[in-house]
CSV table of C-alpha atoms in Angstrom, one decimal:
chain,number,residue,atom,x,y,z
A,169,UNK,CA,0.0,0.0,0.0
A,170,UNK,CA,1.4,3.1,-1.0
A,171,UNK,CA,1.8,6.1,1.4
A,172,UNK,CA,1.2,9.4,1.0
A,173,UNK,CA,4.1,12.2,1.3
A,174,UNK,CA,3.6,15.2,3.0
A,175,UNK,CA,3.4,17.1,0.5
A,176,UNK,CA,0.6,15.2,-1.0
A,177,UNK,CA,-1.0,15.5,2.6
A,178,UNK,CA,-0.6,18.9,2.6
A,179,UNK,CA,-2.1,19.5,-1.0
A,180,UNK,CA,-4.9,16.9,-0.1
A,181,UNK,CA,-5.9,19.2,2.7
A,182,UNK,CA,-5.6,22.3,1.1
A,183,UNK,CA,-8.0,21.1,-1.6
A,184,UNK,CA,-10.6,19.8,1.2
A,185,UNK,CA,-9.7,23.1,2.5
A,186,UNK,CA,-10.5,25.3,-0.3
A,187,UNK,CA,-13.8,23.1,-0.8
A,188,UNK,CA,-15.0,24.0,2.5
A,189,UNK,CA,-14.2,27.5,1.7
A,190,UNK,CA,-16.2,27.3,-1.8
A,191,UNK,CA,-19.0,25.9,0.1
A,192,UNK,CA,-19.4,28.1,2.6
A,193,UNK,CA,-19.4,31.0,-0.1
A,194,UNK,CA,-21.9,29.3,-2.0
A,195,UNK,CA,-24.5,29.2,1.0
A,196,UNK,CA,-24.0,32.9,2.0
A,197,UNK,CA,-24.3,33.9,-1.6
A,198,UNK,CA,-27.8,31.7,-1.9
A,199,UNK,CA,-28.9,33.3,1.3
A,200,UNK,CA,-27.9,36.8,0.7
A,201,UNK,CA,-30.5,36.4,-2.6
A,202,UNK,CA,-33.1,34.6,-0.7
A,203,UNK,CA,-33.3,38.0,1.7
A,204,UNK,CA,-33.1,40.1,-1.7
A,205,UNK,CA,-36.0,38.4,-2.9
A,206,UNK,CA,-37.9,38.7,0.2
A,207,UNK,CA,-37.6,42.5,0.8
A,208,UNK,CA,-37.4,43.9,-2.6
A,209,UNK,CA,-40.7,43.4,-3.4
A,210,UNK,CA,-42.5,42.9,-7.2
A,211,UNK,CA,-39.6,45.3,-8.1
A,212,UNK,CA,-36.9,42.8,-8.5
A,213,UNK,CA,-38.6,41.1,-11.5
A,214,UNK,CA,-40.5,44.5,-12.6
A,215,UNK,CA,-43.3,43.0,-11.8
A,216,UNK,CA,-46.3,45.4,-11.5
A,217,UNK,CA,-48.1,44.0,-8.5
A,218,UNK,CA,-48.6,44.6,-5.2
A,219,UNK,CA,-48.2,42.6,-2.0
A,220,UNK,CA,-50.5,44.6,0.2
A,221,UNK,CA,-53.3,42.4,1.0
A,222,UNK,CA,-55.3,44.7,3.8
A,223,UNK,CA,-58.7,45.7,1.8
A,224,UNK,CA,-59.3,48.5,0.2
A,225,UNK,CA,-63.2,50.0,-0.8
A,226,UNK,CA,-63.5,50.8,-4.4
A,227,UNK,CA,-66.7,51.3,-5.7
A,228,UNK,CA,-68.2,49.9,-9.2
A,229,UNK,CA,-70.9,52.1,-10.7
A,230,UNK,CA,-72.6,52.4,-7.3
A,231,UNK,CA,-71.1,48.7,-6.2
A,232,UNK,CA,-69.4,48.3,-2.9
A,233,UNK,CA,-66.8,46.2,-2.9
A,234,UNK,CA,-63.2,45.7,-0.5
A,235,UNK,CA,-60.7,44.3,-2.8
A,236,UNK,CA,-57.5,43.3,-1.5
A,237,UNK,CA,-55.0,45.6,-3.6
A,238,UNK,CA,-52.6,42.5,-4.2
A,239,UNK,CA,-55.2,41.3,-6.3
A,240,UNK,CA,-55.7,44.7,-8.6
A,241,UNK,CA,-53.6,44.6,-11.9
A,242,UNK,CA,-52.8,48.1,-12.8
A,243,UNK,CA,-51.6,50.3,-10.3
A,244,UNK,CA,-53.3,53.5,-10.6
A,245,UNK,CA,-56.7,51.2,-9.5
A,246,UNK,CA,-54.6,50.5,-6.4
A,247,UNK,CA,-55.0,54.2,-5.4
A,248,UNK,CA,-58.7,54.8,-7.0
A,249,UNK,CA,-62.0,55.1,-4.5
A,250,UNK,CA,-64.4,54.5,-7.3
A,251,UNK,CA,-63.6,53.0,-10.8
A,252,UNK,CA,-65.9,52.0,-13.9
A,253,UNK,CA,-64.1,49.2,-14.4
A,254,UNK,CA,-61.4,47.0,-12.1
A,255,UNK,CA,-58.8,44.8,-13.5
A,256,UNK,CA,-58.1,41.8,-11.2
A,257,UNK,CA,-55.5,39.0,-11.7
A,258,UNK,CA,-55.5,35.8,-9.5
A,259,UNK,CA,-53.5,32.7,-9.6
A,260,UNK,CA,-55.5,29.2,-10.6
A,261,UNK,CA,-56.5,27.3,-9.1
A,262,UNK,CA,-56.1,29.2,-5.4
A,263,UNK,CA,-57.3,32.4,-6.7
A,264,UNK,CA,-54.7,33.9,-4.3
A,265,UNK,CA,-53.3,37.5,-5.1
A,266,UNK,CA,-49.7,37.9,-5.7
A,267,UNK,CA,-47.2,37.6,-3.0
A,268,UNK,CA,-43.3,37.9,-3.2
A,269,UNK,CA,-42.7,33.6,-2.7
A,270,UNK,CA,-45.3,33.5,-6.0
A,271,UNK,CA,-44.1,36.7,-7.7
A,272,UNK,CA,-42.5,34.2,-10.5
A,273,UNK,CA,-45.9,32.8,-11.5
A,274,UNK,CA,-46.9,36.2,-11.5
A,275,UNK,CA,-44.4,36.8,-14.3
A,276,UNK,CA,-45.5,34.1,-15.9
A,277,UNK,CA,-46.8,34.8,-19.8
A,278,UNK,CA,-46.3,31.1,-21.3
A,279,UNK,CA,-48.8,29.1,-22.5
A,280,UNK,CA,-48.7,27.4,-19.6
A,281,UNK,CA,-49.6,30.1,-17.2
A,282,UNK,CA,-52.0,29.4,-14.4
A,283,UNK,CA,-53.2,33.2,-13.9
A,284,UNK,CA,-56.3,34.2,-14.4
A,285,UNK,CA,-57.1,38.2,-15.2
A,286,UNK,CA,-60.6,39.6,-14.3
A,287,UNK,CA,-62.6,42.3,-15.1
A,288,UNK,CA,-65.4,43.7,-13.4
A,289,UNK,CA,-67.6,46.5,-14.5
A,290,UNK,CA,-71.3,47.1,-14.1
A,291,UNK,CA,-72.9,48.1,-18.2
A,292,UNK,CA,-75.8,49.2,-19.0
A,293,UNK,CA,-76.7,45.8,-20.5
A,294,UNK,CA,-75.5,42.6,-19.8
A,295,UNK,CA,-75.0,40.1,-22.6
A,296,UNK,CA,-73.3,37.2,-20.9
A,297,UNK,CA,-71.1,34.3,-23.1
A,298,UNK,CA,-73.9,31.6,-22.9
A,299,UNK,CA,-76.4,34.5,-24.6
A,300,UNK,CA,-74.0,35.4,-27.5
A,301,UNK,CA,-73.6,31.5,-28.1
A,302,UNK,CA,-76.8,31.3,-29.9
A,303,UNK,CA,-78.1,34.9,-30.5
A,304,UNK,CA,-73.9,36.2,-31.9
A,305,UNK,CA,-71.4,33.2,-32.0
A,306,UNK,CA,-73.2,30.4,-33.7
A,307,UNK,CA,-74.1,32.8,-37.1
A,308,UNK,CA,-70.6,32.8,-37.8
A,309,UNK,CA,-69.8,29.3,-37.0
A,310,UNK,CA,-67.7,27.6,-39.9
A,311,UNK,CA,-66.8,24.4,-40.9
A,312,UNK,CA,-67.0,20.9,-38.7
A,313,UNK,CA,-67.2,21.2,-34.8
A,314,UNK,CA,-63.7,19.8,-33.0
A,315,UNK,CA,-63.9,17.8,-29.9
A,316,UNK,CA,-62.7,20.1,-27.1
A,317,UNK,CA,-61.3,18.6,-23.7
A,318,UNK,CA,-63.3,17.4,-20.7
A,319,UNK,CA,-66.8,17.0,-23.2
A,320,UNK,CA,-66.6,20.6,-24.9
A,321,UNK,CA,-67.5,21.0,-28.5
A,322,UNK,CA,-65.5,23.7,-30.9
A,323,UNK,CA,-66.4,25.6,-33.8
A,324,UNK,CA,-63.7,27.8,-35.7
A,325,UNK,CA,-65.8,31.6,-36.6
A,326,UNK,CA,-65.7,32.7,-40.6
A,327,UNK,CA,-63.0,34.2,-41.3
A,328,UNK,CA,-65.0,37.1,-43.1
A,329,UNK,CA,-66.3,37.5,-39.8
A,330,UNK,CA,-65.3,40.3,-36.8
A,331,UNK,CA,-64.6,36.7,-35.0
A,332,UNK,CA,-62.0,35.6,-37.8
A,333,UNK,CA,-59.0,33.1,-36.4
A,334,UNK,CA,-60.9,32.2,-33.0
A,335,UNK,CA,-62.6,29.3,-32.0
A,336,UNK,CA,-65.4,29.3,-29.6
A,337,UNK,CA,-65.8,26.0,-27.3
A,338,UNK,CA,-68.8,25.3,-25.2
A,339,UNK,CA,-70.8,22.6,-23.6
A,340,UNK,CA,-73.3,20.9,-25.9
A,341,UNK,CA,-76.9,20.0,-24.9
A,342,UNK,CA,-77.3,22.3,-22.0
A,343,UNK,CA,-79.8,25.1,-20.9
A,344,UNK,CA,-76.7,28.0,-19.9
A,345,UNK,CA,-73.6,26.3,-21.5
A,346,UNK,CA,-70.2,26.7,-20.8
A,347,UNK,CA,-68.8,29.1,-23.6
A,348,UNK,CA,-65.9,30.8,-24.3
A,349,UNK,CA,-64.0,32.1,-26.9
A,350,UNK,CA,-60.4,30.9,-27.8
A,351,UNK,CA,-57.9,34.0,-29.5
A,352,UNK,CA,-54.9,33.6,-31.1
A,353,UNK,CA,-53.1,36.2,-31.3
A,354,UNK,CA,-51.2,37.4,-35.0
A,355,UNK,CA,-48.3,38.8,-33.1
A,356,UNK,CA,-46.8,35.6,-31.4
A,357,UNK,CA,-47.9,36.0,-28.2
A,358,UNK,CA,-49.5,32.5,-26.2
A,359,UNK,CA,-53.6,32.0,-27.4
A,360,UNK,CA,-55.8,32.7,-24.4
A,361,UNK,CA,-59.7,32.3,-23.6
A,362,UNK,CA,-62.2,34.4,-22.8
A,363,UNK,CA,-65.7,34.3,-21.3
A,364,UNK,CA,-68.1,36.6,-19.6
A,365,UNK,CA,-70.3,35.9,-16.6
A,366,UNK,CA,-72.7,37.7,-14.1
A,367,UNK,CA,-72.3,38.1,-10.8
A,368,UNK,CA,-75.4,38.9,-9.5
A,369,UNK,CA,-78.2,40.9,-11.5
A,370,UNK,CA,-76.2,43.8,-12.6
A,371,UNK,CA,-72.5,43.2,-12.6
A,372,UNK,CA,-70.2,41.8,-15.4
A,373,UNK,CA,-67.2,39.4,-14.8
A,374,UNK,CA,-64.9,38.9,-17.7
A,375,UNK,CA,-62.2,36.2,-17.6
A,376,UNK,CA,-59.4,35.9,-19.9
A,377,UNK,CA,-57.1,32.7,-19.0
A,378,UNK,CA,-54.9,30.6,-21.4
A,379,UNK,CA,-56.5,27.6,-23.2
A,380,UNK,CA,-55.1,24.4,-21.1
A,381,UNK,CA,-57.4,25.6,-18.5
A,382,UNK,CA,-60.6,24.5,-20.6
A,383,UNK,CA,-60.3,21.0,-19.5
A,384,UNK,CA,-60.9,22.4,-15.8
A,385,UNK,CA,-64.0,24.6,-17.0
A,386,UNK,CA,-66.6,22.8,-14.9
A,387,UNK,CA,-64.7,24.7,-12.0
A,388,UNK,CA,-63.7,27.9,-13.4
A,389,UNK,CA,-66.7,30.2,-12.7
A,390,UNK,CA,-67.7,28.7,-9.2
A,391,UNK,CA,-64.2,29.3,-8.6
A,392,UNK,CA,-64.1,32.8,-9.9
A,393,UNK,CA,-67.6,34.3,-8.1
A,394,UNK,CA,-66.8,32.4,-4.7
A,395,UNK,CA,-63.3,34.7,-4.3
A,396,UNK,CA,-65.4,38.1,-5.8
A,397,UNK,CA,-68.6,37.4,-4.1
A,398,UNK,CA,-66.2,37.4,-1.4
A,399,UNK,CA,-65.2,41.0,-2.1
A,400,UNK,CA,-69.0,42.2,-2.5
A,401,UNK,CA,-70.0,44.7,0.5
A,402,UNK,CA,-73.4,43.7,2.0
């Protein structure tokens, strides 16, 4: 068995030396950027949200509602006491509001994003997505229907149409289907869904949210007015 000389001793330790050096760096770096991450806020990705989450009252047309402002999209809403319309953004399927340990799904514009943007405004008329089905949508529909996931049906819109390149999905054989329009946008940006709901007799929700989430759209809405009922003053 061979034996090490001393100065192969001496270079083995300095090695194990340096390593245990290297390490330790390596941990305070990874900590020092944990603590950058959790005290510089939405600003270190220039992300636009806020991680407030103590109410706020903002009025809708003559709606009360107390909104969380980490749930409120565009910042100058965030400051607002009354507003026609308010742009909300929640993350499926918790419907939480940003925070800083979720501020990378926040920044998350892939087709695979899981965030869901809202809008709420009160018109003065309501035409809701399972109404335009019939009375709008299906007058332009064109071609064969496509299966859709989880038992929805698809129709692509004529092309000579104002509906041109989208493809509206809904559930067949029901009294107030499921529907919602799918967009694809000409610039290269991910396809998303849209669909518009009432909450209540006067108020209109409007959901935008990308198209993998259709196979989950028994669950959307009841998700959706359970967290703004929620926000509705009494």
């Amino acid at each position: 068995m061979k034996h090490q000389t001393p100065q192969e001793q001496g270079s083995t330790q300095r090695w194990i030396f340096f390593l245990l050096i290297a390490g330790l760096v390596a941990i305070t770096f990874l900590y020092l950027i944990s603590r950058i991450f959790e005290y510089s806020g939405p600003s270190l990705l220039h992300n636009p949200y806020s991680a407030e989450t103590k109410p706020k009252h903002i009025l809708i047309g003559d709606m009360d509602f107390m909104v969380p402002p980490n749930t409120i999209r565009r910042h100058e809403q965030r400051g607002a006491s009354s507003v026609n319309q308010l742009d909300l953004v929640f993350l499926w399927p918790s419907m939480a509001g940003f925070s800083r340990d979720k501020q990378v799904a926040f920044s998350d514009a892939t087709k695979k994003s899981n965030l869901i943007f809202v809008s709420i405004s009160r018109p003065d008329t309501i035409l809701l997505s399972s109404e335009r089905l019939y009375s709008v949508y299906s007058q332009f529909f064109s071609g064969d229907p496509v299966r859709g996931p989880a038992t929805l049906i698809g129709f692509a819109m004529d092309e000579s149409s104002g509906f041109g390149g989208e493809t509206v999905y809904f559930k067949p054989e029901s009294t107030e289907p499921f529907v919602a329009r799918c967009i694809k946008p000409d610039n290269k940006e991910p396809p998303f869904c849209m669909r518009e709901i009432g909450l209540g007799a006067t108020i209109q929700i409007t959901y935008r949210f990308r198209p993998h989430l259709l196979s989950q759209w028994k669950t959307l809405d009841d998700h959706i007015l359970d967290r703004l009922g929620g926000f509705l003053v009494p």
